Tab-separated table of C-alpha atoms in Angstrom:
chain	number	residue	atom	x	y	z
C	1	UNK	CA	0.000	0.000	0.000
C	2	UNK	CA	2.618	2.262	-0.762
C	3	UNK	CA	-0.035	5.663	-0.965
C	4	UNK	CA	-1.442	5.188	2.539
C	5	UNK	CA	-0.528	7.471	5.340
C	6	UNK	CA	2.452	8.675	2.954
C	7	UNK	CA	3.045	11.824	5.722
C	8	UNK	CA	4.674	8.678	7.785
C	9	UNK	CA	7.833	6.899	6.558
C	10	UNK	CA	9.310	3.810	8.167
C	11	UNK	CA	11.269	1.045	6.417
C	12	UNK	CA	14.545	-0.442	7.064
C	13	UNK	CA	18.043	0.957	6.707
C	14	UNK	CA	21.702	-0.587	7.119
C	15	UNK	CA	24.022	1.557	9.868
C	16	UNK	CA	27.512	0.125	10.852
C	17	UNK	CA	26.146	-3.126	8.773
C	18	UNK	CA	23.345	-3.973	11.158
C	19	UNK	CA	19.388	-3.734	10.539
C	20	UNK	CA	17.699	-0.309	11.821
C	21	UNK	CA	14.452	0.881	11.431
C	22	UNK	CA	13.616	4.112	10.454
C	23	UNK	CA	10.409	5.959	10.866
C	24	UNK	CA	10.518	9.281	9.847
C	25	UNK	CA	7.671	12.644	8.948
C	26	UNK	CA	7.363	13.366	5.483
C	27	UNK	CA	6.909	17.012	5.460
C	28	UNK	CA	6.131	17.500	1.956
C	29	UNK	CA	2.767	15.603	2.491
C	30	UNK	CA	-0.098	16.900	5.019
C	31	UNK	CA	2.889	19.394	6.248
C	32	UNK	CA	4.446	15.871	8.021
C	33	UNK	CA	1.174	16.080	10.610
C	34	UNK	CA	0.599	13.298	12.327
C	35	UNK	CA	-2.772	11.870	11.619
C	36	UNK	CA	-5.047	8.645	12.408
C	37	UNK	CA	-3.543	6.818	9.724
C	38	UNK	CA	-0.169	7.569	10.212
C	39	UNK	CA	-0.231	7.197	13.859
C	40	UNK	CA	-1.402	3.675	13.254
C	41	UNK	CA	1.352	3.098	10.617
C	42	UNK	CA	4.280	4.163	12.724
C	43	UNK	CA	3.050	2.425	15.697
C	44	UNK	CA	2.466	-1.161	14.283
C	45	UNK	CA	6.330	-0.230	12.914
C	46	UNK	CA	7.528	0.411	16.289
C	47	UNK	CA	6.181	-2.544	17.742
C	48	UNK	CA	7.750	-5.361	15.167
C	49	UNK	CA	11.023	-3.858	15.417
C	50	UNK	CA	10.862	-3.976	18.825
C	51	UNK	CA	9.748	-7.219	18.711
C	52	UNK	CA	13.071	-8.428	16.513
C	53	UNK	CA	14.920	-6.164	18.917
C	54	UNK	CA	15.494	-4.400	15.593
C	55	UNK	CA	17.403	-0.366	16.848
C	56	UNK	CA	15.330	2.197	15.926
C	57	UNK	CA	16.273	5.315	14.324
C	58	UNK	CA	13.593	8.715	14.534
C	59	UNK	CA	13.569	11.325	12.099
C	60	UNK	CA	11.531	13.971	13.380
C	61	UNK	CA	9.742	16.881	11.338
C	62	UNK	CA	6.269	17.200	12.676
C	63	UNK	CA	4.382	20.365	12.863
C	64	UNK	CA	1.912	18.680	15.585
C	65	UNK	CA	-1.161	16.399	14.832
C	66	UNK	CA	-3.754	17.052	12.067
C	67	UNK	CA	-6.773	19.419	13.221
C	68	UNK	CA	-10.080	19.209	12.342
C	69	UNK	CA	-13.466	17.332	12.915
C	70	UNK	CA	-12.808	14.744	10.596
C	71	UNK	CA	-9.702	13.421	13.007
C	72	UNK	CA	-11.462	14.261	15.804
C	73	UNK	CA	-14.829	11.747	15.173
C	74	UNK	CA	-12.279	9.199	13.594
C	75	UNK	CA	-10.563	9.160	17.774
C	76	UNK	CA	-7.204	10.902	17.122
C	77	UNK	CA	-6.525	10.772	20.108
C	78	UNK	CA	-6.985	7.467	20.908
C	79	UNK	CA	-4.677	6.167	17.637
C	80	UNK	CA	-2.364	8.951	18.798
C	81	UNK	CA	-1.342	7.239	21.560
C	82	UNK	CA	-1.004	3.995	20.033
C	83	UNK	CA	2.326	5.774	19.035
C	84	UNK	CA	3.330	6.979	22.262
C	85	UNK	CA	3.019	3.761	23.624
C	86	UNK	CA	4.443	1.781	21.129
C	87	UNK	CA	7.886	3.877	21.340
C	88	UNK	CA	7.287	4.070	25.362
C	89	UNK	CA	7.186	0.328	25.545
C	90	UNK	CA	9.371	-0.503	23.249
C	91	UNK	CA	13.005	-1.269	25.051
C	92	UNK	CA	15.459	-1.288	22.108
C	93	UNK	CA	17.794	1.177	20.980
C	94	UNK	CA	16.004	4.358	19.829
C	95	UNK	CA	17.460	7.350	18.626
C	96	UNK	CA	15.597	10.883	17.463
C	97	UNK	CA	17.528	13.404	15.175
C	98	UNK	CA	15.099	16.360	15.066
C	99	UNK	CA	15.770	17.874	11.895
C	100	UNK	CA	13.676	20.747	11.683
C	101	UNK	CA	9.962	20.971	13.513
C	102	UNK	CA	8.800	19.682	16.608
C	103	UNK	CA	5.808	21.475	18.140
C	104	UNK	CA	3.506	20.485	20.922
C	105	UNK	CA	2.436	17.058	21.689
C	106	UNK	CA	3.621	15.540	18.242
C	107	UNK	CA	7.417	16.218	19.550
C	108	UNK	CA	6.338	14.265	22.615
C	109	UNK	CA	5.281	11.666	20.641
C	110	UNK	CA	7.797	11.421	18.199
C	111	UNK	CA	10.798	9.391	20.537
C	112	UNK	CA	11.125	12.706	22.676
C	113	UNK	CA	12.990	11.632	26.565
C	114	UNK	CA	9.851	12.560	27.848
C	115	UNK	CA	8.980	8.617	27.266
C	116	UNK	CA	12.634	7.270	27.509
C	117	UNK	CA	14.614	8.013	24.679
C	118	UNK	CA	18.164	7.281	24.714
C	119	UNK	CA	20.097	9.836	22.536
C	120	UNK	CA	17.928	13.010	21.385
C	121	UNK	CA	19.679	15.325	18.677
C	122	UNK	CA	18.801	18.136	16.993
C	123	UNK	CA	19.671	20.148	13.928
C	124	UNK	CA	20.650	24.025	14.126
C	125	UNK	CA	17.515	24.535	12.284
C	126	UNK	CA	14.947	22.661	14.200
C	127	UNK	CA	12.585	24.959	16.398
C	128	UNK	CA	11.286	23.065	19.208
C	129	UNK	CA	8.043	24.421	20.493
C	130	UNK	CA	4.969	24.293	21.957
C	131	UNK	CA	3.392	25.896	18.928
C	132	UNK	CA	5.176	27.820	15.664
C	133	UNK	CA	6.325	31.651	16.512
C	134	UNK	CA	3.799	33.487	14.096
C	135	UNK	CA	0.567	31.581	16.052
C	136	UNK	CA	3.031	31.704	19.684
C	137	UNK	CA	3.170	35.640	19.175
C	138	UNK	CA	-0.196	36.435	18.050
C	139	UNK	CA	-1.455	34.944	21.165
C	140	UNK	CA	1.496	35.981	23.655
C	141	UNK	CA	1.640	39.858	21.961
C	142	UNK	CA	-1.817	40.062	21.313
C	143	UNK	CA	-2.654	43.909	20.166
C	144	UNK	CA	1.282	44.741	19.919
C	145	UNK	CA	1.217	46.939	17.078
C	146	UNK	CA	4.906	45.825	15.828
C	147	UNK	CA	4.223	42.128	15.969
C	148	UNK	CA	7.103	41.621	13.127
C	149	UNK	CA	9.597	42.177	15.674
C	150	UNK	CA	7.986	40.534	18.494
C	151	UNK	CA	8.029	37.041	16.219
C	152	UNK	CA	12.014	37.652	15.523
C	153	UNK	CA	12.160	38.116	19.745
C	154	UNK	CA	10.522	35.058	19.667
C	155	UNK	CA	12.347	33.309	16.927
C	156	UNK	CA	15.750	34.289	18.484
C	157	UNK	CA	14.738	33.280	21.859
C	158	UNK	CA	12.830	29.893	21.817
C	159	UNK	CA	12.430	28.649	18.274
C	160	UNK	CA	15.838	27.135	18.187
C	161	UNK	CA	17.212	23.450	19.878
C	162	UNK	CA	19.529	25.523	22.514
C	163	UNK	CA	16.602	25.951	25.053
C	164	UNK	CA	15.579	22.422	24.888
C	165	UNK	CA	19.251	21.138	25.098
C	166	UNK	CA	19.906	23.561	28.372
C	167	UNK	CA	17.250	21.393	30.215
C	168	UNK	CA	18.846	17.880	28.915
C	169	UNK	CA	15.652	17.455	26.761
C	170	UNK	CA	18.234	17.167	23.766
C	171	UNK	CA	21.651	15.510	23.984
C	172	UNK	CA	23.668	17.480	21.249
C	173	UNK	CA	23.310	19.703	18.364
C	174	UNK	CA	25.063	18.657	15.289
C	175	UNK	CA	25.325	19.697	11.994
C	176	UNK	CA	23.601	17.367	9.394
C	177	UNK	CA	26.810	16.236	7.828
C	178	UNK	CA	27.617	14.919	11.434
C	179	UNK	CA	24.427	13.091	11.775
C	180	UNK	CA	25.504	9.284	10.518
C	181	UNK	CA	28.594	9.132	12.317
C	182	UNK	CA	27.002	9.815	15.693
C	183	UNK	CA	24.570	7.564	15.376
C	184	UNK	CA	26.522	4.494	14.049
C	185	UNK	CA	28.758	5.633	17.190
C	186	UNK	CA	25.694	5.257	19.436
C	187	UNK	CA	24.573	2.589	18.030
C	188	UNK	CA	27.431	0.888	18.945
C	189	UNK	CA	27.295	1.984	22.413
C	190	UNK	CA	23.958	0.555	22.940
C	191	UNK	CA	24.380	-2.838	21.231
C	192	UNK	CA	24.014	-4.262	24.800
C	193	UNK	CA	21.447	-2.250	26.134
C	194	UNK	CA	19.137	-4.132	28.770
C	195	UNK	CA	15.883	-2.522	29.964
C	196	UNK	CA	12.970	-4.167	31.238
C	197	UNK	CA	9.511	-2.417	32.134
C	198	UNK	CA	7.571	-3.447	35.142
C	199	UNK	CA	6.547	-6.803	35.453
C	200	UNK	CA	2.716	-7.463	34.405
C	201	UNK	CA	0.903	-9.996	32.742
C	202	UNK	CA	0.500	-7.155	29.700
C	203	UNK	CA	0.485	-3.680	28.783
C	204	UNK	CA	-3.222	-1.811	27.839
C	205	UNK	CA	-2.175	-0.770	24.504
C	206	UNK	CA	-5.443	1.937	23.523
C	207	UNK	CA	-7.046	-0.062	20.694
């Protein structure tokens, strides 16, 4: 089915010649939103490479999850988290390179250490955010009458990976050309990583 939930990509990739996954936004289809369908899509990804114990590898580019009624009747929010809990059950390697957005919950979802991550890096150009800086501003400066400059204030301050790294949310920032090295290095690291989550007979996955 190669046309469903295209704003998702996952497949497999070779790193240091072992098996990764990959699952990755596509930005240049529904702006890389996560919807239903792509929710699903990653999440039934996560879960057989974790069960193959199969590393996995997060490109993140995500804007935040896909307004609008039609999501909202179809349970969003319940196929949401089928995501979330797939990558905060899953106990192999995983790895996030933020390349360039990652706004409100969607970053959360998207392998963020918020639900155990093990390396988080980030890309000069990424803006981590609760929301982007024109709607951020609009709300924060409401009736400012120079609300050009107010949005650079904003850009300069928080819609950059340097805020987010100061409170050990991200790991490093790297240049792109940087990016396959330090991950074949980590992977490395964590070829013998050993995490369990608490015993129970099963998790309570939201289906």
């Amino acid at each position: 089915m190669p046309d469903y939930a295209k704003n998702m990509v996952v497949g497999f990739a070779r790193m240091n010649g072992e098996t990764v996954g990959i699952v990755g936004n596509q930005p240049l289809v529904a702006a890389g939103c996560l919807d239903i369908n792509a929710s699903v899509k990653g999440a039934r990804f996560v879960r057989f490479c974790d069960s193959f114990n199969i590393p996995l590898i997060i490109l993140e580019d995500v804007p935040g999850f896909l307004p609008g009624t039609q999501q909202e009747h179809g349970g969003i929010i319940k196929h949401g988290a089928k995501l979330l809990y797939a990558l905060a059950e899953a106990t192999v390697p995983k790895l996030t390179v933020i390349t360039r957005k990652a706004y409100g919950g969607a970053y959360v979802v998207m392998n963020s250490k918020h639900i155990r991550a093990d390396i988080n890096y980030a890309w000069p150009s990424s803006e981590i955010a609760v929301m982007g800086s024109k709607g951020a501003v609009s709300i924060i400066c409401r009736g400012d009458p120079d609300l050009a400059k107010r949005e650079e204030e904003y850009i300069d301050t928080f819609a950059n990976p340097f805020p987010t790294a100061k409170k050990g949310f991200v790991d490093d920032v790297i240049m792109p050309r940087d990016t396959r090295k330090r991950l074949c290095a980590d992977l490395k690291w964590l070829r013998n990583k050993s995490q369990k989550n608490p015993w129970k007979k099963h998790g309570n996955i939201p289906l």
